[in-house]
Short mmCIF file of C-alpha atoms and ligand atoms in Angstrom, two decimals:
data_model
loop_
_atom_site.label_atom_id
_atom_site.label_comp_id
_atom_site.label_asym_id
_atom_site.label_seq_id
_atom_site.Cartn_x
_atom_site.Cartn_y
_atom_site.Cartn_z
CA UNK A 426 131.54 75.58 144.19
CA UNK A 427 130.69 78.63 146.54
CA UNK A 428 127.28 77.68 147.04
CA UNK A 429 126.40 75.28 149.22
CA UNK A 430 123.12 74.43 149.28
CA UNK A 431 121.33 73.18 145.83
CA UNK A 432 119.82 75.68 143.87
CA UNK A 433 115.72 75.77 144.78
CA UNK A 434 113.72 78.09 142.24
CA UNK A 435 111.91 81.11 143.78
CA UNK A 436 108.80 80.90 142.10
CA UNK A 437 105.59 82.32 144.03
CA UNK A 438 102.79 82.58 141.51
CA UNK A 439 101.71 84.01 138.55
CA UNK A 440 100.32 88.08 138.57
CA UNK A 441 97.97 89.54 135.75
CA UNK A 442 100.21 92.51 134.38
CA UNK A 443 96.98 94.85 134.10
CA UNK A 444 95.06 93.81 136.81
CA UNK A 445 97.48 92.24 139.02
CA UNK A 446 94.93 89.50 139.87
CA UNK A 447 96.83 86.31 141.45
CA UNK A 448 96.86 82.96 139.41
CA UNK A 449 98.03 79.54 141.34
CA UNK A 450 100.98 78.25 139.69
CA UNK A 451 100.04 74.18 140.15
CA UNK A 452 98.17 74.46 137.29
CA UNK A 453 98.44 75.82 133.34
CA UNK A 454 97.45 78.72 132.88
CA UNK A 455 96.86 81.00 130.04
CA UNK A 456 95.85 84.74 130.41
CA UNK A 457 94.53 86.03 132.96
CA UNK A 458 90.82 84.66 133.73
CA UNK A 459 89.24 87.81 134.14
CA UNK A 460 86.75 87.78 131.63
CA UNK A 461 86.99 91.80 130.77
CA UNK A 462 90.89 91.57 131.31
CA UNK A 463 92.71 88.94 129.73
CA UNK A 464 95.90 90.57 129.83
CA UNK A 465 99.49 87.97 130.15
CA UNK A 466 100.48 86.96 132.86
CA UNK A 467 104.32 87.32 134.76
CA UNK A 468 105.51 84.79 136.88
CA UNK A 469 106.58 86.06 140.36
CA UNK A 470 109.63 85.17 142.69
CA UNK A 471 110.38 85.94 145.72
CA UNK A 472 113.51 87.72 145.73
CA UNK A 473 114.10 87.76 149.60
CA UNK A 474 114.51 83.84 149.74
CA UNK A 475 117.48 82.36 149.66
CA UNK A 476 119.23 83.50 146.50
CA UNK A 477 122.44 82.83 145.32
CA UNK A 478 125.30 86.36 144.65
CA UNK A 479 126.81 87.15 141.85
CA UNK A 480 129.40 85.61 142.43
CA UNK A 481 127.73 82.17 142.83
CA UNK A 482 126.91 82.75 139.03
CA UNK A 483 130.79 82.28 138.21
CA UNK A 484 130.39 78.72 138.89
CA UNK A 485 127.45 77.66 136.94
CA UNK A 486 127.07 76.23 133.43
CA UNK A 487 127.08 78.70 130.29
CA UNK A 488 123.23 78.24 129.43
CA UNK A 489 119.94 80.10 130.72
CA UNK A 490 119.87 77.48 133.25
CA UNK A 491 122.94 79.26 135.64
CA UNK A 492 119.59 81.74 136.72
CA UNK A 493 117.89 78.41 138.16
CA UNK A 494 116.09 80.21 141.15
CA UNK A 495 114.68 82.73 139.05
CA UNK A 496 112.89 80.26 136.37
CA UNK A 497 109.61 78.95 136.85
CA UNK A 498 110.39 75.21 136.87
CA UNK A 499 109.74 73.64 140.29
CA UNK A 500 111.96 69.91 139.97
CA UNK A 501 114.73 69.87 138.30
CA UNK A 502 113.59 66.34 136.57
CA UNK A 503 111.34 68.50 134.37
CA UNK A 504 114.19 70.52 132.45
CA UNK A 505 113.97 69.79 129.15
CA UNK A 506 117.26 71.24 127.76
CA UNK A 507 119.15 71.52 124.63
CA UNK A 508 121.74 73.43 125.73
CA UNK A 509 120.58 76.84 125.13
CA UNK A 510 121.42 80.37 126.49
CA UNK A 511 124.40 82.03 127.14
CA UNK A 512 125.10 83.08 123.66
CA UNK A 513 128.42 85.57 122.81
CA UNK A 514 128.35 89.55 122.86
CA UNK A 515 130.21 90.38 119.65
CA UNK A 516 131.71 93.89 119.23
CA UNK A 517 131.17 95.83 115.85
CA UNK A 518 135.10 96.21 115.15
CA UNK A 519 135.13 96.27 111.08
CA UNK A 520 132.28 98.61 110.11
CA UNK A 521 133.39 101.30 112.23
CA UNK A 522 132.31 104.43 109.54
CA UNK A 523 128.97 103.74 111.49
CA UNK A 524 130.03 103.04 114.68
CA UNK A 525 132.61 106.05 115.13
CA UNK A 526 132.68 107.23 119.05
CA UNK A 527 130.10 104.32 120.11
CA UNK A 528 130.51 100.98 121.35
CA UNK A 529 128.21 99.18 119.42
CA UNK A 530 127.40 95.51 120.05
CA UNK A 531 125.51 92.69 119.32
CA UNK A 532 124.84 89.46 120.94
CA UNK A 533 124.36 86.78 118.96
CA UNK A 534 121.39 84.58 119.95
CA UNK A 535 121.60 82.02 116.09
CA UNK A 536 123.82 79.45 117.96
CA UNK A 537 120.79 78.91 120.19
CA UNK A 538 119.15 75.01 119.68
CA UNK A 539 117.45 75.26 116.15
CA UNK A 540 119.17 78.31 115.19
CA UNK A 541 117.24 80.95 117.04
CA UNK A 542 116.51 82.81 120.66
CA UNK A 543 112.95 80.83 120.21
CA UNK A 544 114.58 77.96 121.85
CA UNK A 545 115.01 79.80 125.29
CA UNK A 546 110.99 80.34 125.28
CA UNK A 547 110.33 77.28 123.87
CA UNK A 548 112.58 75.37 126.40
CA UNK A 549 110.53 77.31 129.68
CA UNK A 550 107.53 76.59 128.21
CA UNK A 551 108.11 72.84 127.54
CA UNK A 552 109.85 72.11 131.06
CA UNK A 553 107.36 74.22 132.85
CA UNK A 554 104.23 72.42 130.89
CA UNK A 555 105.87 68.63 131.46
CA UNK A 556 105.45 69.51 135.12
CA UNK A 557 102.29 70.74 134.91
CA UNK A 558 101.70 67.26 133.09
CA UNK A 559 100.47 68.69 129.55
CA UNK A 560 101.42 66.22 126.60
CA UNK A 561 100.43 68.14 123.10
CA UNK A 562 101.03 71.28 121.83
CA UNK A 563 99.93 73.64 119.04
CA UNK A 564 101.59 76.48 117.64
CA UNK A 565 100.74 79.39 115.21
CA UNK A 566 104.45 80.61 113.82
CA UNK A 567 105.95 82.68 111.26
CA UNK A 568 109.05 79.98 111.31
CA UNK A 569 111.36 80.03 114.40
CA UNK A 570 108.71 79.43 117.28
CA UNK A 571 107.96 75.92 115.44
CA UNK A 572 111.29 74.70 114.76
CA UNK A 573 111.90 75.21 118.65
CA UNK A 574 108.67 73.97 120.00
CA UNK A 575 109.04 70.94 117.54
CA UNK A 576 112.47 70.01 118.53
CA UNK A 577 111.74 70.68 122.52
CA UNK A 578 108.57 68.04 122.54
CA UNK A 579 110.72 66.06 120.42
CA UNK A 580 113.31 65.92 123.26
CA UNK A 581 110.49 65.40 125.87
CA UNK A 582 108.74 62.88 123.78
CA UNK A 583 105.28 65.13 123.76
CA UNK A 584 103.29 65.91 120.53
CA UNK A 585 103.31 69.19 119.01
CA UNK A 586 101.17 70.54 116.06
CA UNK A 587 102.59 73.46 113.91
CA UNK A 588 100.99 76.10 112.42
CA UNK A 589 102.71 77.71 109.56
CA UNK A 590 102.22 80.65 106.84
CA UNK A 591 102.61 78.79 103.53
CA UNK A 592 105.19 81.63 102.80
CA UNK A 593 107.46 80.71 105.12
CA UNK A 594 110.59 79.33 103.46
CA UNK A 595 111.45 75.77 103.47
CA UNK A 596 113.80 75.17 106.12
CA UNK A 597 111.13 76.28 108.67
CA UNK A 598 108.74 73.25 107.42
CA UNK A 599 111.52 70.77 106.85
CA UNK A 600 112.80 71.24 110.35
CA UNK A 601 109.79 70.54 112.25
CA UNK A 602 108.45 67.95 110.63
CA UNK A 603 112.04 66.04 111.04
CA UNK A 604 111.41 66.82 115.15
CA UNK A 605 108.42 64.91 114.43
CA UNK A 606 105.66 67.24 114.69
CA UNK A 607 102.46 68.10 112.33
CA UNK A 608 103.03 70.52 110.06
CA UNK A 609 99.72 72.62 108.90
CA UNK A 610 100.39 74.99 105.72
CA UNK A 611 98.04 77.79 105.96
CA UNK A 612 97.41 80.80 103.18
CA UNK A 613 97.68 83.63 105.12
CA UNK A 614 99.71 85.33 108.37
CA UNK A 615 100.09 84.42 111.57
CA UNK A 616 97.12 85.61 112.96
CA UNK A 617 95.65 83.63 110.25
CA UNK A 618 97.27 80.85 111.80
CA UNK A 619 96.58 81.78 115.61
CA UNK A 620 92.80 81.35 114.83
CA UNK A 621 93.07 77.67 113.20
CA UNK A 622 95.60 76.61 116.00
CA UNK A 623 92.75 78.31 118.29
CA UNK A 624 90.03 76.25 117.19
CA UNK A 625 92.13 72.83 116.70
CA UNK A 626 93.35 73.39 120.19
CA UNK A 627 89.82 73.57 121.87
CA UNK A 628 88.62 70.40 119.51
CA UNK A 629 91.85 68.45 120.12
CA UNK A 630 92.53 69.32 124.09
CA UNK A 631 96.02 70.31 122.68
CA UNK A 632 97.53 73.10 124.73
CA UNK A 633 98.35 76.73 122.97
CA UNK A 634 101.72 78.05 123.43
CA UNK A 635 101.21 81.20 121.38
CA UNK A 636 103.29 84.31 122.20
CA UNK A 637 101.93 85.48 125.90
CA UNK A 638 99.46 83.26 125.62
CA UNK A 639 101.04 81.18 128.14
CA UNK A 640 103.31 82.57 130.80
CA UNK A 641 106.71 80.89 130.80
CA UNK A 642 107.99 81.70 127.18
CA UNK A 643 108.37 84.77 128.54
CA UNK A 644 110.60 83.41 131.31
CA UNK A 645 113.10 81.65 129.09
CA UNK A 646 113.29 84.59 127.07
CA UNK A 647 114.28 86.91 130.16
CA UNK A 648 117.20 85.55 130.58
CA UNK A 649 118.60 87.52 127.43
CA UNK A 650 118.08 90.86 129.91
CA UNK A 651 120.31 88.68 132.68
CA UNK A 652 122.80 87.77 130.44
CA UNK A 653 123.19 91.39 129.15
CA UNK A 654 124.07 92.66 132.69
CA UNK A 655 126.13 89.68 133.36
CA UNK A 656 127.99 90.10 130.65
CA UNK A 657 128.72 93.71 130.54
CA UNK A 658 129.42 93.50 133.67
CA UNK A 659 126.51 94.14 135.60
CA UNK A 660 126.25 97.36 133.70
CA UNK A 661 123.12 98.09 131.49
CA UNK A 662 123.89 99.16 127.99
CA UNK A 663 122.28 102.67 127.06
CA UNK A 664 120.22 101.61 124.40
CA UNK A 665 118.89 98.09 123.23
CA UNK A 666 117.80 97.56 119.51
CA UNK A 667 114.67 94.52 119.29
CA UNK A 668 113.24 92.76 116.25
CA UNK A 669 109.73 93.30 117.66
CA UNK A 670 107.31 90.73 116.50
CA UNK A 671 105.29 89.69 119.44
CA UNK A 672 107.08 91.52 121.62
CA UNK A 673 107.97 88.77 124.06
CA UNK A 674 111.70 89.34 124.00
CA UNK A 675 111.34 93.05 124.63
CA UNK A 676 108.87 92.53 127.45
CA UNK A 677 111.09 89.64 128.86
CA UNK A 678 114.33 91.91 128.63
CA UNK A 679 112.47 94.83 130.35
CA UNK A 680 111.12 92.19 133.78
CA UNK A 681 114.50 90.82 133.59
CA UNK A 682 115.99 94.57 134.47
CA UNK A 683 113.20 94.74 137.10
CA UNK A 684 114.33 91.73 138.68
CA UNK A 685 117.61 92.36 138.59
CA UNK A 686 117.14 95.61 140.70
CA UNK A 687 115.25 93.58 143.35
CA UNK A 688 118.25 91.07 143.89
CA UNK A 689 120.57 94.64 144.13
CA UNK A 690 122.74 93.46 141.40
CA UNK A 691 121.88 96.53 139.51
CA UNK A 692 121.05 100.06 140.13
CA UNK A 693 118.03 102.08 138.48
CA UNK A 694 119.78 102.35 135.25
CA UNK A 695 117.95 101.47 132.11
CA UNK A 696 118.61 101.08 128.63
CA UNK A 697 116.53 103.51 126.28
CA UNK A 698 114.34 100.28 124.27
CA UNK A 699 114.00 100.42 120.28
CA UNK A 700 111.50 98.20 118.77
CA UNK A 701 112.46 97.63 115.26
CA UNK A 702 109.67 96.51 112.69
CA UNK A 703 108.83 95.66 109.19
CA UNK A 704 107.02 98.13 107.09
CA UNK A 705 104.74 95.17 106.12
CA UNK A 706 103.71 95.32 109.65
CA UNK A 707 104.40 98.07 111.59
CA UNK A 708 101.64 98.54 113.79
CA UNK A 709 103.85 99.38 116.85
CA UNK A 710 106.15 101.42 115.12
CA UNK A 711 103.06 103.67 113.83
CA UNK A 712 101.62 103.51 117.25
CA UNK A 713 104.60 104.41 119.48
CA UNK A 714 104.51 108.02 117.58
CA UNK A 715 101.28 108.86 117.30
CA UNK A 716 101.57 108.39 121.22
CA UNK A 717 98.94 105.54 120.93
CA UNK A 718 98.46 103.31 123.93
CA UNK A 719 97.50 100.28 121.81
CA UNK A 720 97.87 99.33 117.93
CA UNK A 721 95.80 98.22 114.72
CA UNK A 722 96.08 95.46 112.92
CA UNK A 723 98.21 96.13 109.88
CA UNK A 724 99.75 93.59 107.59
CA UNK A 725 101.10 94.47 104.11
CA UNK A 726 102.01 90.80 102.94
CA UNK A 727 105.36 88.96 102.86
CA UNK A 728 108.42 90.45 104.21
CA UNK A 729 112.01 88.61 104.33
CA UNK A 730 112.13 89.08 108.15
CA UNK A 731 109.04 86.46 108.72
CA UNK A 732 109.36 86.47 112.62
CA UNK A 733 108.57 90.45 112.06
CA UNK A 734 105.02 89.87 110.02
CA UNK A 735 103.01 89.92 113.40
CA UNK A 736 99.97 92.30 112.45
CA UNK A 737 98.75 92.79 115.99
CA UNK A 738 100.50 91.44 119.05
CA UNK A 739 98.52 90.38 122.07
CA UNK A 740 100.71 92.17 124.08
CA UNK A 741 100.66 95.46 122.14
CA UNK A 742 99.86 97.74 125.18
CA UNK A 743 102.66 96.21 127.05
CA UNK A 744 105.30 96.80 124.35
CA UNK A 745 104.47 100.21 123.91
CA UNK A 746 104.43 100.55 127.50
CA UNK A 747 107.82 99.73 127.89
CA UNK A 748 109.09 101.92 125.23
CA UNK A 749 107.72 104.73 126.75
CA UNK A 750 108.89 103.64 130.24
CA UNK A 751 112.25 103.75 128.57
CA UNK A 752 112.35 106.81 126.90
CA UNK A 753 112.71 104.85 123.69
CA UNK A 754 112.02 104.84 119.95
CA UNK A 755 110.90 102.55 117.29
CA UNK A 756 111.88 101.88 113.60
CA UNK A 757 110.40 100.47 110.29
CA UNK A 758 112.47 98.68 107.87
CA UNK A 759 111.63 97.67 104.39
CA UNK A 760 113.16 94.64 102.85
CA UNK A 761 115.24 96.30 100.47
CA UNK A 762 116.92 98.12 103.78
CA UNK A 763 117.27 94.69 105.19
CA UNK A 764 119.22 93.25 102.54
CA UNK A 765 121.53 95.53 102.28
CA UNK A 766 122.01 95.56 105.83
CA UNK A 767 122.50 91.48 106.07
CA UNK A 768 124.65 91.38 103.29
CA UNK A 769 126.88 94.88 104.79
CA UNK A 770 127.16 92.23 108.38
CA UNK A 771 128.03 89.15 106.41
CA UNK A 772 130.95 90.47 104.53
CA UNK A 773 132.00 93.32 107.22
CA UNK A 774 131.58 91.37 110.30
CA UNK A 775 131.68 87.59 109.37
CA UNK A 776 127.96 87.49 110.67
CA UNK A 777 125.23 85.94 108.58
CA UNK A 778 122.51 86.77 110.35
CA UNK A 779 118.32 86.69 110.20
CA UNK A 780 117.31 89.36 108.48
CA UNK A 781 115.30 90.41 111.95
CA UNK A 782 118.76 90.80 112.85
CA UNK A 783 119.91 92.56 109.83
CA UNK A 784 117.01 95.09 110.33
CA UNK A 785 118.34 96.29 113.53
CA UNK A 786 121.86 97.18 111.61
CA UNK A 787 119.87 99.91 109.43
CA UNK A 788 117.71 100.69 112.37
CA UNK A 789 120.84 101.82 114.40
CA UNK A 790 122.99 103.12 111.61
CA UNK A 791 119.57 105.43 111.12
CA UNK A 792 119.27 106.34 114.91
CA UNK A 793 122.78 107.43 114.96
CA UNK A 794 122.72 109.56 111.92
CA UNK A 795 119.98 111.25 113.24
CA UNK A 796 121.49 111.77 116.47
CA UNK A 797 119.40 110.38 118.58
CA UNK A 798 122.23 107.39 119.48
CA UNK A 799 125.29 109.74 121.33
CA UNK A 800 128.81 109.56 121.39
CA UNK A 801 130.19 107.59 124.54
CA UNK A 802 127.13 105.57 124.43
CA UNK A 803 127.23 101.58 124.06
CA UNK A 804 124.38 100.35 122.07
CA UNK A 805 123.55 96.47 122.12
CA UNK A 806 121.56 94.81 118.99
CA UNK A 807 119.98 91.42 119.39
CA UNK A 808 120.63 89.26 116.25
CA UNK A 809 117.84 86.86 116.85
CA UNK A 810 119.02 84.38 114.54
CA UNK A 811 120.50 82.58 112.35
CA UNK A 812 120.41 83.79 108.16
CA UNK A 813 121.24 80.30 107.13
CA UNK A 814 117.53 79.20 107.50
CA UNK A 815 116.44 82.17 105.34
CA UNK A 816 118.04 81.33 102.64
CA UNK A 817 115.42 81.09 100.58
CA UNK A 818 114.49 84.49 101.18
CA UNK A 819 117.58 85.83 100.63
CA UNK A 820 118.76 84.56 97.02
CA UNK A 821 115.33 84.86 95.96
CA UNK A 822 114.94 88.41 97.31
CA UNK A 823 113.10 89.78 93.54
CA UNK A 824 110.09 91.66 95.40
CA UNK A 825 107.00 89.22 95.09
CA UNK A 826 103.24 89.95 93.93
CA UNK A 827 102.03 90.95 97.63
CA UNK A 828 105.41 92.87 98.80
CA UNK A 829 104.54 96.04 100.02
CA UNK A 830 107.83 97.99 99.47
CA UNK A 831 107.88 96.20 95.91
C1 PLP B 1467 110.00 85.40 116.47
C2 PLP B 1467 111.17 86.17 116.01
C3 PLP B 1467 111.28 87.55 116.28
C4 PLP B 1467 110.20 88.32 117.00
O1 PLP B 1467 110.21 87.97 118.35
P1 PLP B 1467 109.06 88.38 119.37
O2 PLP B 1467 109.57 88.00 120.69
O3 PLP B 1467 107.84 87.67 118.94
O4 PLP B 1467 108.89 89.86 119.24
C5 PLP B 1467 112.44 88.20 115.91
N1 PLP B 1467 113.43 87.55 115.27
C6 PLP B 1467 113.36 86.23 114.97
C7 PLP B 1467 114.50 85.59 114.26
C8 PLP B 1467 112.24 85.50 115.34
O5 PLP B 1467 112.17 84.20 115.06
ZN1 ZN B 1468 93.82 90.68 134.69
#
């Protein structure tokens, strides 16, 4: 070990992203508590303390948890782990009619705990809450964010309460309720399910861990942006393709490269950021071109990527923010397009993955035949989980009643 001194997180306090207003970190917290704001909040660090190098990094354990300093979690007795993170960077080597004078790449987050990159938010936001001494949970989810709260409070033997669109297929429900945790069927979407979690949560003194509704999700899911640079290198790929449901992966990615230029191990470099929707809810997509600084609610009914039927996401004005920070694009995928795309992965590249994932495949192979990807560049596509828990979806692809791409 090079280091010599255990590793200490950095952790300062919480700042409102709009308003910048400070929140204490000793206790939860939510959104900011400006009554006219509201906006999420980002944890803070202070990058001048005493830090580990690069190099340090070498040493440490393949999981999220090798960026200690920089996660939110005070005592290390509080880590509630599963063993996620640190998940492969797979080139594109067999499809290459697409990939001709690019390096195209995707890093494969499905062997995360319950299949999915959920588990790195899910993990923060568990750990951080056991130390802050909160004991139930609620969740509204289109599938992934419930299997990974579920199992987390299973591991840290707190309740959790899981709110789920009756469309969601099977393996979603099965899951959680093996980790334990009550599963509520609702008839509708998400948001649908956001405002009976909302209510239940206020009657029940549960605690809501919705998407940027509470700040350390967003932490664990950060450390996708530090494991990019790590593992390329400590070079930034020029373009980054993003499921975007809620948006906190693309947000998280986007403070990770922040930080990561405050501890000097990268320059000003940034990849150009793609937010890849549904049609049945394309909100963003719609309001990224019409050069819109926040979205409408739109949902057209069932899609096959579920984690990708989020009507309106809280943090709507920070998404598009960062794509237009980044000089990049967006993209809206119908499920036939998916499909396609899943199944052209699965027998090209040996990689079944969620068709979130799948959607970024078309998404690029569209970018690039438009021009708009370059030759030289490296482009890096977050698979964000695993197919096998879709497969209901998948072999019962026929378009349903309420499809809106029939
Ligand atoms: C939740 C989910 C998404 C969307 O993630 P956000 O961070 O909410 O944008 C994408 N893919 C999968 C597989 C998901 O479960
Ligand atoms: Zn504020």
């Amino acid at each position: 070990m090079s280091s010599t001194k255990a590793s200490q997180s950095v952790f300062t306090h919480l700042e409102c992203a709009h308003c910048g207003k400070t929140h204490a970190k000793e206790l939860p917290n939510t959104v900011c508590t400006d009554e006219a704001c509201k906006a999420i909040l980002y944890a803070r660090y202070d990058f001048s303390a005493n830090v580990p190098t690069k190099q340090d990094l070498k040493h440490r354990p393949p999981s999220l948890w090798r960026y200690r300093e920089f996660l939110p979690v005070v005592d290390d007795k509080n880590i509630v782990t599963l063993g996620e993170g640190f998940t492969p960077v797979l080139p594109v080597t067999n499809l290459t009619a697409h990939t001709d004078g690019k390096r195209v790449l995707i890093k494969d987050e499905s062997g995360n705990p319950t299949g999915s990159f959920k588990a790195r938010g899910l993990c923060m936001a568990i750990s951080k809450a056991k130390e802050l001494g909160l004991s139930a949970f609620v969740i509204p989810t289109a599938g992934n964010a419930g299997g990974a709260l579920s199992a987390y409070a299973a591991k840290a033997g707190l309740e959790a309460h899981v709110f789920m669109p009756k469309l969601t297929p099977r393996a979603f429900k099965a899951e959680a309720a093996l980790f334990g945790a009550e599963v509520i069927e609702v008839d509708g979407n998400i948001s649908d399910c956001g405002k009976l979690a909302n209510k239940l949560a206020a009657e029940n003194g549960w605690f809501d861990v919705s998407t940027l509704k509470e700040p350390y999700r967003l932490e664990g899911k950060k450390t996708m942006g530090y494991e990019i640079a790590e593992q390329l290198d400590w070079n930034v790929p020029d373009v980054i393709l993003y499921p975007t449901g809620g948006g906190t992966g693309i947000i998280g990615i986007w403070k990770a490269f922040g930080e990561l230029q405050q501890l000097g191990w990268i320059g000003s470099k940034r990849p150009r950021m793609v937010a890849v929707q549904s049609k049945s809810c394309d909100g963003i997509y719609t309001a990224f071109h019409r050069k819109e600084i926040r979205s409408t609610y739109k949902d057209e009914g069932f899609t096959i990527a579920n984690g990708l039927r989020v009507p309106k996401p809280y943090a709507d004005g920070v998404i598009l923010q960062v794509l237009r920070e980044s000089n990049g694009n967006s993209v809206s995928v119908g499920d036939a397009d998916i499909l396609s795309a899943l199944r052209e992965l699965a027998d090209g590249e040996g990689l079944f993955v969620a068709p979130e994932g799948a959607a970024l495949w078309h998404a690029y192979k569209e970018l690039n035949r438009s021009g708009w990807i370059k030759d030289g560049e490296t482009v890096l596509l977050l698979n964000t989980g695993s197919g096998y828990k879709y497969i209901d979806n998948i072999l019962d692809a026929a378009p349903r009643p309420d499809s809106a791409d029939g």
